[in-house]
Tab-separated table of C-alpha atoms and ligand atoms in Angstrom:
chain	number	residue	atom	x	y	z
A	1	MET	CA	-11.097	2.132	-29.473
A	2	GLU	CA	-11.772	4.409	-26.464
A	3	LYS	CA	-9.824	7.577	-27.329
A	4	ASN	CA	-11.196	9.586	-24.312
A	5	PRO	CA	-11.905	7.056	-21.598
A	6	ASP	CA	-13.154	7.898	-18.127
A	7	VAL	CA	-9.941	6.399	-16.694
A	8	LEU	CA	-6.688	5.831	-18.395
A	9	ILE	CA	-4.311	3.321	-16.822
A	10	ILE	CA	-0.671	3.325	-17.513
A	11	GLY	CA	0.730	-0.242	-17.068
A	12	GLY	CA	-0.914	-3.526	-17.034
A	13	GLY	CA	0.608	-5.583	-14.307
A	14	LEU	CA	-1.525	-6.710	-11.363
A	15	ALA	CA	-2.370	-3.324	-10.082
A	16	GLY	CA	-3.315	-1.904	-13.470
A	17	LEU	CA	-5.435	-4.946	-14.468
A	18	ALA	CA	-7.241	-5.210	-11.124
A	19	ALA	CA	-8.175	-1.514	-11.407
A	20	ALA	CA	-9.280	-1.986	-15.032
A	21	ILE	CA	-11.599	-4.864	-14.028
A	22	HIS	CA	-12.951	-3.095	-10.918
A	23	LEU	CA	-13.789	0.164	-12.750
A	24	SER	CA	-15.210	-1.485	-15.903
A	25	ARG	CA	-17.541	-3.603	-13.720
A	26	ASN	CA	-18.974	-0.341	-12.608
A	27	ASN	CA	-19.562	0.853	-16.167
A	28	LEU	CA	-16.639	3.380	-16.544
A	29	LYS	CA	-14.857	3.446	-19.838
A	30	ILE	CA	-11.248	2.208	-19.370
A	31	THR	CA	-8.244	2.296	-21.638
A	32	LEU	CA	-5.097	0.538	-20.393
A	33	LEU	CA	-1.655	1.110	-22.055
A	34	GLU	CA	0.757	-1.686	-21.506
A	35	LYS	CA	4.125	-1.818	-23.211
A	36	SER	CA	4.491	-5.602	-23.233
A	37	GLY	CA	2.270	-8.381	-24.495
A	38	TYR	CA	0.632	-11.207	-22.622
A	39	PRO	CA	1.411	-13.902	-21.443
A	40	ARG	CA	5.083	-13.173	-20.321
A	41	HIS	CA	7.321	-14.083	-17.472
A	42	LYS	CA	8.227	-11.488	-14.856
A	43	VAL	CA	10.823	-11.375	-12.084
A	44	CYS	CA	8.760	-12.169	-8.978
A	45	GLY	CA	8.704	-14.813	-6.234
A	46	GLU	CA	5.133	-15.608	-7.159
A	47	TYR	CA	3.934	-16.471	-3.701
A	48	ILE	CA	0.731	-14.406	-3.121
A	49	SER	CA	-0.916	-13.897	0.172
A	50	ASN	CA	-4.456	-15.214	0.673
A	51	GLU	CA	-5.638	-11.842	1.831
A	52	ILE	CA	-6.686	-10.902	-1.739
A	53	LEU	CA	-8.896	-13.930	-2.380
A	54	PRO	CA	-12.215	-12.215	-1.361
A	55	TYR	CA	-11.416	-9.262	-3.642
A	56	LEU	CA	-10.402	-11.534	-6.580
A	57	GLN	CA	-13.725	-13.444	-6.164
A	58	TRP	CA	-15.605	-10.114	-6.061
A	59	LEU	CA	-13.895	-9.192	-9.330
A	60	ASP	CA	-15.073	-12.504	-10.792
A	61	ALA	CA	-11.516	-13.594	-11.241
A	62	ASP	CA	-11.411	-16.822	-9.355
A	63	VAL	CA	-7.718	-17.838	-9.609
A	64	SER	CA	-8.547	-21.491	-8.666
A	65	ALA	CA	-9.130	-22.031	-12.373
A	66	LEU	CA	-5.336	-21.607	-12.832
A	67	HIS	CA	-4.607	-24.489	-10.379
A	68	PRO	CA	-2.293	-22.555	-8.006
A	69	THR	CA	-0.247	-24.393	-5.325
A	70	ASN	CA	-1.579	-23.965	-1.833
A	71	ILE	CA	1.027	-22.751	0.574
A	72	SER	CA	0.559	-22.837	4.423
A	73	LYS	CA	4.092	-23.034	5.817
A	74	PHE	CA	7.085	-20.785	5.988
A	75	GLU	CA	10.706	-21.815	6.386
A	76	PHE	CA	13.637	-19.411	6.940
A	77	THR	CA	17.313	-20.391	6.830
A	78	THR	CA	20.469	-18.536	7.564
A	79	HIS	CA	23.856	-18.425	5.790
A	80	ASN	CA	25.181	-21.139	8.083
A	81	GLY	CA	22.141	-23.425	7.519
A	82	LYS	CA	20.134	-22.874	10.692
A	83	ALA	CA	16.431	-23.084	10.025
A	84	ALA	CA	13.149	-21.787	11.611
A	85	LYS	CA	9.734	-22.883	10.534
A	86	ALA	CA	6.286	-21.544	11.109
A	87	LYS	CA	2.656	-21.891	9.933
A	88	LEU	CA	1.716	-18.919	7.884
A	89	PRO	CA	-1.045	-17.010	9.753
A	90	LEU	CA	-3.125	-16.528	6.552
A	91	GLY	CA	-1.434	-18.706	4.067
A	92	GLY	CA	-1.221	-18.067	0.381
A	93	PHE	CA	-0.732	-19.646	-2.982
A	94	GLY	CA	1.885	-20.004	-5.731
A	95	ILE	CA	0.950	-18.921	-9.305
A	96	SER	CA	3.258	-17.734	-12.191
A	97	ARG	CA	2.922	-14.183	-13.350
A	98	TYR	CA	2.870	-15.706	-16.779
A	99	ALA	CA	-0.539	-17.301	-15.989
A	100	LEU	CA	-1.968	-14.692	-13.581
A	101	ASP	CA	-1.386	-11.475	-15.562
A	102	ASP	CA	-2.707	-13.141	-18.769
A	103	PHE	CA	-5.735	-14.381	-16.858
A	104	LEU	CA	-6.528	-10.903	-15.518
A	105	CYS	CA	-6.005	-9.349	-18.932
A	106	GLN	CA	-8.586	-11.651	-20.329
A	107	LYS	CA	-10.986	-10.597	-17.636
A	108	ALA	CA	-10.423	-6.999	-18.432
A	109	VAL	CA	-10.984	-7.535	-22.087
A	110	ALA	CA	-14.168	-9.521	-21.395
A	111	ASN	CA	-15.397	-6.427	-19.393
A	112	ASN	CA	-14.934	-4.269	-22.474
A	113	CYS	CA	-11.727	-2.532	-21.362
A	114	THR	CA	-9.613	-1.351	-24.217
A	115	ILE	CA	-6.049	-2.748	-23.797
A	116	ILE	CA	-3.393	-1.226	-26.077
A	117	LYS	CA	0.184	-2.503	-26.448
A	118	GLU	CA	2.087	0.700	-26.541
A	119	THR	CA	4.641	2.474	-24.390
A	120	VAL	CA	3.677	5.733	-22.721
A	121	THR	CA	6.361	8.341	-23.538
A	122	ASP	CA	4.749	11.468	-21.906
A	123	VAL	CA	2.038	12.471	-19.544
A	124	SER	CA	0.898	16.019	-18.608
A	125	PHE	CA	-1.934	17.696	-16.766
A	126	ASP	CA	-3.660	20.940	-17.811
A	127	ASP	CA	-7.068	22.440	-17.429
A	128	ASP	CA	-8.254	19.455	-15.303
A	129	LEU	CA	-7.384	17.047	-18.050
A	130	PHE	CA	-4.517	14.605	-18.614
A	131	THR	CA	-2.797	14.199	-22.008
A	132	VAL	CA	-1.119	10.878	-22.343
A	133	THR	CA	1.242	10.302	-25.272
A	134	THR	CA	2.558	7.085	-26.820
A	135	SER	CA	4.683	6.653	-29.871
A	136	ASN	CA	1.433	6.178	-31.922
A	137	GLN	CA	-1.112	8.410	-30.488
A	138	ILE	CA	-2.284	11.062	-27.975
A	139	LEU	CA	-5.124	10.214	-25.506
A	140	LYS	CA	-7.074	12.392	-23.045
A	141	ALA	CA	-8.664	11.413	-19.810
A	142	LYS	CA	-9.915	13.108	-16.665
A	143	ILE	CA	-8.333	10.441	-14.420
A	144	VAL	CA	-5.044	8.616	-14.861
A	145	LEU	CA	-3.852	5.779	-12.680
A	146	GLY	CA	-0.139	5.143	-12.618
A	147	ALA	CA	0.471	1.376	-12.539
A	148	PHE	CA	3.769	1.324	-14.304
A	149	GLY	CA	5.628	-0.790	-11.630
A	150	LYS	CA	8.797	-0.190	-9.741
A	151	ARG	CA	10.871	1.551	-12.327
A	152	SER	CA	9.726	3.103	-15.659
A	153	ASN	CA	10.520	5.779	-18.252
A	154	VAL	CA	7.300	7.468	-16.847
A	155	ASP	CA	9.138	7.916	-13.553
A	156	GLN	CA	11.717	9.905	-15.513
A	157	VAL	CA	9.139	11.981	-17.323
A	158	LEU	CA	7.653	12.885	-13.905
A	159	ASP	CA	11.080	13.603	-12.435
A	160	ARG	CA	10.318	11.429	-9.416
A	161	ASN	CA	12.655	11.724	-6.469
A	162	PHE	CA	13.952	8.184	-6.391
A	163	ILE	CA	14.638	7.715	-10.070
A	164	SER	CA	18.087	9.597	-10.194
A	165	LYS	CA	19.549	7.585	-7.239
A	166	LYS	CA	21.403	4.400	-7.965
A	167	SER	CA	20.142	1.278	-6.105
A	168	PRO	CA	22.284	-1.510	-5.079
A	169	TRP	CA	19.771	-4.302	-5.727
A	170	LEU	CA	19.282	-6.649	-8.627
A	171	ALA	CA	17.061	-9.760	-8.858
A	172	VAL	CA	17.210	-13.081	-10.691
A	173	LYS	CA	14.261	-15.562	-11.265
A	174	ALA	CA	13.666	-18.671	-13.156
A	175	HIS	CA	11.327	-21.704	-13.034
A	176	TYR	CA	12.714	-25.238	-12.513
A	177	SER	CA	11.574	-28.783	-12.288
A	178	GLY	CA	12.565	-30.856	-9.292
A	179	THR	CA	11.248	-32.174	-5.943
A	180	LEU	CA	10.094	-29.701	-3.315
A	181	ASP	CA	7.262	-29.685	-0.617
A	182	ASN	CA	4.178	-28.177	-2.150
A	183	ASP	CA	2.940	-26.327	0.936
A	184	VAL	CA	6.148	-24.388	1.904
A	185	VAL	CA	7.484	-20.983	0.919
A	186	ALA	CA	11.141	-20.781	1.960
A	187	LEU	CA	13.318	-17.784	2.315
A	188	HIS	CA	17.030	-18.693	2.350
A	189	ASN	CA	19.537	-16.112	3.410
A	190	PHE	CA	22.946	-15.679	1.746
A	191	LYS	CA	25.700	-13.090	1.847
A	192	GLY	CA	24.219	-9.824	0.338
A	193	GLY	CA	20.866	-11.169	-0.294
A	194	TYR	CA	17.991	-13.683	0.166
A	195	CYS	CA	16.320	-16.197	-2.073
A	196	GLY	CA	12.703	-17.321	-2.195
A	197	VAL	CA	11.803	-20.908	-3.236
A	198	SER	CA	8.202	-22.221	-3.587
A	199	LYS	CA	6.040	-24.066	-6.056
A	200	VAL	CA	3.749	-22.473	-8.630
A	201	GLU	CA	1.145	-24.183	-10.930
A	202	ASN	CA	1.997	-27.394	-12.880
A	203	ASN	CA	4.514	-28.499	-10.217
A	204	MET	CA	7.045	-25.873	-11.282
A	205	ILE	CA	9.462	-24.479	-8.800
A	206	ASN	CA	10.125	-20.750	-8.625
A	207	ILE	CA	13.486	-19.676	-7.406
A	208	CYS	CA	13.851	-15.921	-7.243
A	209	TYR	CA	16.527	-13.924	-5.323
A	210	LEU	CA	17.430	-10.394	-4.556
A	211	ALA	CA	21.217	-9.808	-4.518
A	212	ASP	CA	23.508	-6.813	-3.737
A	213	TYR	CA	25.218	-5.703	-6.942
A	214	ALA	CA	28.571	-5.063	-5.298
A	215	THR	CA	28.915	-8.781	-4.588
A	216	PHE	CA	27.306	-9.983	-7.649
A	217	LYS	CA	29.684	-8.136	-9.979
A	218	GLN	CA	32.744	-9.940	-8.547
A	219	TYR	CA	31.672	-13.132	-10.387
A	220	LYS	CA	31.840	-14.166	-14.023
A	221	ASN	CA	28.100	-14.811	-14.527
A	222	ILE	CA	24.967	-15.978	-12.736
A	223	GLU	CA	26.105	-19.634	-12.356
A	224	ASP	CA	29.494	-18.681	-10.982
A	225	TYR	CA	27.823	-16.317	-8.439
A	226	GLN	CA	25.224	-18.862	-7.388
A	227	GLN	CA	27.860	-21.509	-6.822
A	228	ASN	CA	30.197	-19.254	-4.888
A	229	VAL	CA	27.698	-17.262	-2.845
A	230	LEU	CA	24.236	-18.882	-2.740
A	231	TYR	CA	25.559	-22.450	-2.322
A	232	LYS	CA	27.314	-21.448	0.924
A	233	ASN	CA	23.814	-21.868	2.548
A	234	LYS	CA	23.496	-25.707	2.398
A	235	HIS	CA	19.674	-25.527	1.916
A	236	LEU	CA	20.053	-23.441	-1.254
A	237	LYS	CA	22.821	-25.646	-2.548
A	238	ASN	CA	20.544	-28.651	-2.121
A	239	VAL	CA	17.624	-26.868	-3.911
A	240	PHE	CA	19.763	-25.828	-6.850
A	241	GLU	CA	21.522	-29.181	-7.169
A	242	ASN	CA	18.244	-31.014	-7.243
A	243	SER	CA	16.426	-28.792	-9.697
A	244	THR	CA	16.531	-28.438	-13.501
A	245	LEU	CA	16.259	-25.007	-15.183
A	246	LEU	CA	13.149	-24.734	-17.289
A	247	PHE	CA	14.034	-21.312	-18.922
A	248	ASP	CA	16.680	-20.870	-21.569
A	249	LYS	CA	18.359	-18.661	-18.947
A	250	PRO	CA	17.194	-16.904	-15.747
A	251	LEU	CA	15.494	-13.457	-16.099
A	252	THR	CA	17.234	-10.549	-14.393
A	253	ILE	CA	16.315	-6.978	-13.454
A	254	SER	CA	18.464	-4.302	-11.758
A	255	GLN	CA	18.113	-0.918	-10.106
A	256	ILE	CA	15.349	-2.076	-7.710
A	257	SER	CA	14.604	0.802	-5.483
A	258	PHE	CA	12.871	0.518	-2.000
A	259	ASP	CA	12.909	4.290	-1.520
A	260	LYS	CA	9.773	6.100	-0.375
A	261	LYS	CA	7.484	7.271	-3.152
A	262	GLN	CA	4.401	9.572	-3.292
A	263	ALA	CA	0.962	7.959	-3.666
A	264	VAL	CA	-0.201	10.894	-5.857
A	265	GLU	CA	2.215	12.757	-8.199
A	266	ASN	CA	1.218	15.321	-10.800
A	267	HIS	CA	-2.418	14.441	-9.977
A	268	ILE	CA	-1.872	10.858	-11.031
A	269	LEU	CA	-3.060	8.249	-8.454
A	270	MET	CA	-0.201	5.769	-8.205
A	271	ILE	CA	-1.138	2.123	-7.540
A	272	GLY	CA	1.026	-1.061	-7.028
A	273	ASP	CA	4.858	-0.678	-6.985
A	274	THR	CA	4.448	2.838	-8.575
A	275	ALA	CA	3.288	4.064	-5.085
A	276	GLY	CA	5.907	2.081	-3.116
A	277	LEU	CA	7.729	-1.305	-3.230
A	278	ILE	CA	7.745	-3.450	-0.129
A	279	HIS	CA	10.919	-5.663	0.264
A	280	PRO	CA	10.181	-9.002	-1.543
A	281	LEU	CA	11.192	-10.980	1.636
A	282	CYS	CA	7.680	-9.989	2.982
A	283	GLY	CA	6.026	-11.841	0.022
A	284	ASN	CA	3.358	-9.223	-0.166
A	285	GLY	CA	3.918	-6.845	-3.061
A	286	MET	CA	1.375	-8.547	-5.252
A	287	ALA	CA	-1.322	-8.458	-2.563
A	288	MET	CA	-0.564	-4.778	-1.978
A	289	ALA	CA	-0.716	-3.995	-5.732
A	290	ILE	CA	-4.091	-5.559	-5.983
A	291	HIS	CA	-5.371	-3.943	-2.745
A	292	SER	CA	-4.243	-0.534	-3.790
A	293	ALA	CA	-6.152	-0.916	-6.967
A	294	LYS	CA	-9.221	-1.579	-5.062
A	295	ILE	CA	-8.727	1.441	-2.868
A	296	ALA	CA	-8.162	3.849	-5.834
A	297	SER	CA	-11.043	2.329	-7.854
A	298	GLU	CA	-13.602	2.860	-5.005
A	299	LEU	CA	-12.512	6.528	-4.522
A	300	ILE	CA	-12.616	7.158	-8.314
A	301	LEU	CA	-16.106	5.682	-8.459
A	302	ASP	CA	-17.135	8.019	-5.596
A	303	TYR	CA	-15.627	10.947	-7.474
A	304	TYR	CA	-17.506	10.145	-10.720
A	305	SER	CA	-20.829	9.581	-8.852
A	306	ASP	CA	-20.682	12.563	-6.432
A	307	GLU	CA	-20.200	16.087	-7.803
A	308	LYS	CA	-19.302	17.406	-4.334
A	309	ILE	CA	-15.997	15.304	-4.376
A	310	SER	CA	-13.302	17.550	-5.893
A	311	ARG	CA	-10.101	16.287	-7.406
A	312	GLU	CA	-8.307	17.680	-4.412
A	313	LEU	CA	-10.362	15.651	-2.105
A	314	LEU	CA	-9.893	12.554	-4.144
A	315	GLU	CA	-6.129	12.834	-4.077
A	316	LYS	CA	-6.125	13.647	-0.315
A	317	ASN	CA	-8.317	10.650	0.455
A	318	TYR	CA	-6.212	8.335	-1.613
A	319	THR	CA	-2.991	9.349	-0.041
A	320	LYS	CA	-4.519	8.914	3.435
A	321	GLU	CA	-5.907	5.455	2.682
A	322	TRP	CA	-2.631	4.374	1.146
A	323	LYS	CA	-0.744	5.307	4.184
A	324	LYS	CA	-3.378	3.699	6.435
A	325	HIS	CA	-3.190	0.386	4.768
A	326	PHE	CA	0.355	0.115	3.644
A	327	GLY	CA	2.627	2.646	5.452
A	328	LYS	CA	3.411	0.452	8.413
A	329	ARG	CA	3.917	-2.666	6.250
A	330	VAL	CA	6.417	-1.088	3.948
A	331	PHE	CA	8.290	0.314	7.046
A	332	MET	CA	8.351	-3.047	8.762
A	333	GLY	CA	9.650	-4.576	5.457
A	334	ARG	CA	12.458	-2.096	5.349
A	335	ILE	CA	13.522	-2.837	8.956
A	336	LEU	CA	13.405	-6.612	8.430
A	337	ALA	CA	15.471	-6.314	5.326
A	338	GLN	CA	18.153	-4.540	7.164
A	339	ILE	CA	18.135	-7.178	9.899
A	340	LEU	CA	18.113	-10.066	7.484
A	341	THR	CA	20.986	-8.723	5.342
A	342	HIS	CA	23.139	-8.548	8.559
A	343	LYS	CA	24.671	-12.056	9.084
A	344	THR	CA	25.248	-12.068	12.855
A	345	ILE	CA	21.925	-10.395	13.722
A	346	THR	CA	20.191	-12.929	11.528
A	347	ASN	CA	21.748	-15.889	13.264
A	348	ILE	CA	20.728	-14.468	16.725
A	349	LEU	CA	17.204	-13.760	15.402
A	350	VAL	CA	16.728	-17.387	14.095
A	351	ALA	CA	18.084	-18.800	17.464
A	352	ILE	CA	15.499	-16.663	19.320
A	353	VAL	CA	12.692	-17.508	16.857
A	354	ALA	CA	13.516	-21.250	17.172
A	355	SER	CA	13.057	-20.980	20.993
A	356	PHE	CA	9.786	-19.053	20.772
A	357	PRO	CA	7.544	-20.643	18.060
A	358	GLY	CA	4.861	-17.925	18.353
A	359	LEU	CA	7.303	-15.184	17.411
A	360	LEU	CA	7.797	-15.911	13.614
A	361	PRO	CA	4.074	-15.791	12.785
A	362	ALA	CA	3.866	-12.581	14.812
A	363	ILE	CA	6.678	-11.055	12.788
A	364	ILE	CA	5.043	-12.179	9.512
A	365	LYS	CA	1.773	-10.585	10.504
A	366	GLN	CA	3.487	-7.269	10.787
A	367	THR	CA	4.060	-7.152	6.986
A	368	HIS	CA	0.843	-8.930	5.925
A	369	GLY	CA	-2.691	-7.423	5.725
A	370	LYS	CA	-6.085	-8.904	6.808
A	371	PRO	CA	-8.313	-10.459	4.162
A	372	ILE	CA	-9.544	-7.583	2.045
A	373	ALA	CA	-13.054	-6.627	3.250
A	374	ILE	CA	-15.751	-6.374	0.521
A	375	ASN	CA	-18.585	-3.975	1.396
B	401	FAD	C1	12.848	-10.105	-6.667
B	401	FAD	C2	11.423	-9.909	-6.342
B	401	FAD	C3	10.630	-10.881	-5.802
B	401	FAD	C4	9.320	-10.646	-5.514
B	401	FAD	N1	8.556	-11.676	-5.040
B	401	FAD	C5	7.244	-11.445	-4.616
B	401	FAD	C6	6.492	-12.521	-3.989
B	401	FAD	O1	6.911	-13.612	-3.881
B	401	FAD	N2	5.246	-12.169	-3.650
B	401	FAD	C7	4.667	-10.933	-3.788
B	401	FAD	O2	3.491	-10.773	-3.457
B	401	FAD	N3	5.354	-9.890	-4.270
B	401	FAD	C8	6.663	-10.155	-4.734
B	401	FAD	N4	7.399	-9.200	-5.293
B	401	FAD	C9	6.725	-7.825	-5.602
B	401	FAD	C10	5.791	-7.913	-6.799
B	401	FAD	O3	6.442	-8.451	-7.849
B	401	FAD	C11	5.346	-6.528	-7.205
B	401	FAD	O4	4.921	-5.879	-6.006
B	401	FAD	C12	4.145	-6.614	-8.145
B	401	FAD	O5	4.578	-7.101	-9.278
B	401	FAD	C13	3.609	-5.168	-8.409
B	401	FAD	O6	2.600	-5.181	-9.363
B	401	FAD	P1	2.429	-3.853	-10.198
B	401	FAD	O7	1.208	-4.120	-11.025
B	401	FAD	O8	2.477	-2.744	-9.391
B	401	FAD	O9	3.718	-3.764	-11.230
B	401	FAD	P2	4.207	-4.736	-12.428
B	401	FAD	O10	3.707	-6.034	-12.299
B	401	FAD	O11	5.692	-4.343	-12.482
B	401	FAD	O12	3.489	-4.050	-13.632
B	401	FAD	C14	3.924	-2.746	-14.227
B	401	FAD	C15	3.623	-2.748	-15.680
B	401	FAD	O13	3.787	-1.502	-16.244
B	401	FAD	C16	4.323	-1.627	-17.523
B	401	FAD	N5	4.905	-0.296	-17.911
B	401	FAD	C17	6.049	0.211	-17.390
B	401	FAD	N6	6.362	1.380	-18.004
B	401	FAD	C18	5.357	1.526	-18.882
B	401	FAD	C19	5.032	2.526	-20.100
B	401	FAD	N7	5.876	3.552	-20.091
B	401	FAD	N8	4.053	2.335	-20.854
B	401	FAD	C20	3.292	1.246	-20.727
B	401	FAD	N9	3.389	0.301	-19.795
B	401	FAD	C21	4.444	0.426	-19.034
B	401	FAD	C22	5.224	-2.830	-17.502
B	401	FAD	O14	5.483	-3.424	-18.731
B	401	FAD	C23	4.563	-3.689	-16.489
B	401	FAD	O15	3.797	-4.700	-17.159
B	401	FAD	C24	8.696	-9.353	-5.666
B	401	FAD	C25	9.487	-8.378	-6.250
B	401	FAD	C26	10.864	-8.561	-6.610
B	401	FAD	C27	11.646	-7.433	-7.088
């Protein structure tokens, strides 16, 4: 086991695993600490934008081996059942996190990364070196990547700004069998939230929604909530009534914060949701997580290969690049979420979009990136 790696990564979701593969391809010694095992289900809409395909291919992680569902169309419906449809400017694919995270983990292991199933309990920085503590051991590294997702005990250790604030959002996800168009990702609005529906591999349907806790807690359980709130949108009622749950019960998470975060904190370069979470309605968090791993990895490789690059410059450059690539997207996601959780404005917006077919793809482009360039 690599006790003193070149780079230590906390968290093995998409961001952590992509960085592990990228850095190990370039001969750095990598240790990744992940608290859960693989494979496992995660709360996620599992629609992933095609913008990351060139990078995944460069990482030698060709996801076509997992037989994802190709998705080229977008449908949006309002509380009262009005619908707008558009071709997705770039398109994407549906793949479960169960399959994708496990696939990337295997790639990282094949590249000689050390992956340890342990929870990080503390991280500190002294004398230009990090000390990372788990329940079993203490590790040291010159560089630490924070890839621990949207909310973690590590955020508490670092006393990050957003962590003490309560968030009104919770999310529910499950896989279903049933009949659904393969090539469509749908976003259905309901009171206090929105629900994504699309296919992943093996013909499974992913139904995943974000809901406001204030409305949710008025109902007995998930089933009661869905029937009384989500079913008010006739499209959602139709989807649920014609699908069969494949999980024992849906997965849930709460306290989902969309507050601003810092890209670098206590000298840790934050990647993926740890640096900032875009509203899931944009269907873009996974692509951003993987893209931010690329940006951080390239800068770390420069840092290790060029003595003139100081830690300070590395941190400054990463913060600048993060803002350049993702700042506007996260901001637009926040604005769109505010609009889409307002019933009247949403109805007006859908009526406008239905009359101007070019408008919806233009809005989608605001929250999506271009295909990731490989130099
Ligand atoms: C409801 C919902 C729907 C979404 N739908 C979509 C969608 O359709 N398309 C899309 O592109 N994006 C979607 N997203 C966003 C997407 O899920 C995230 O952006 C993406 O998972 C970020 O990946 P990550 O690697 O940053 O974090 P994660 O995948 O969350 O990985 C973080 C990892 O860190 C580990 N960890 C945490 N703390 C510790 C610790 N102390 N020690 C060790 N390990 C630790 C966790 O176990 C976890 O595996 C959605 C998000 C939500 C909330």
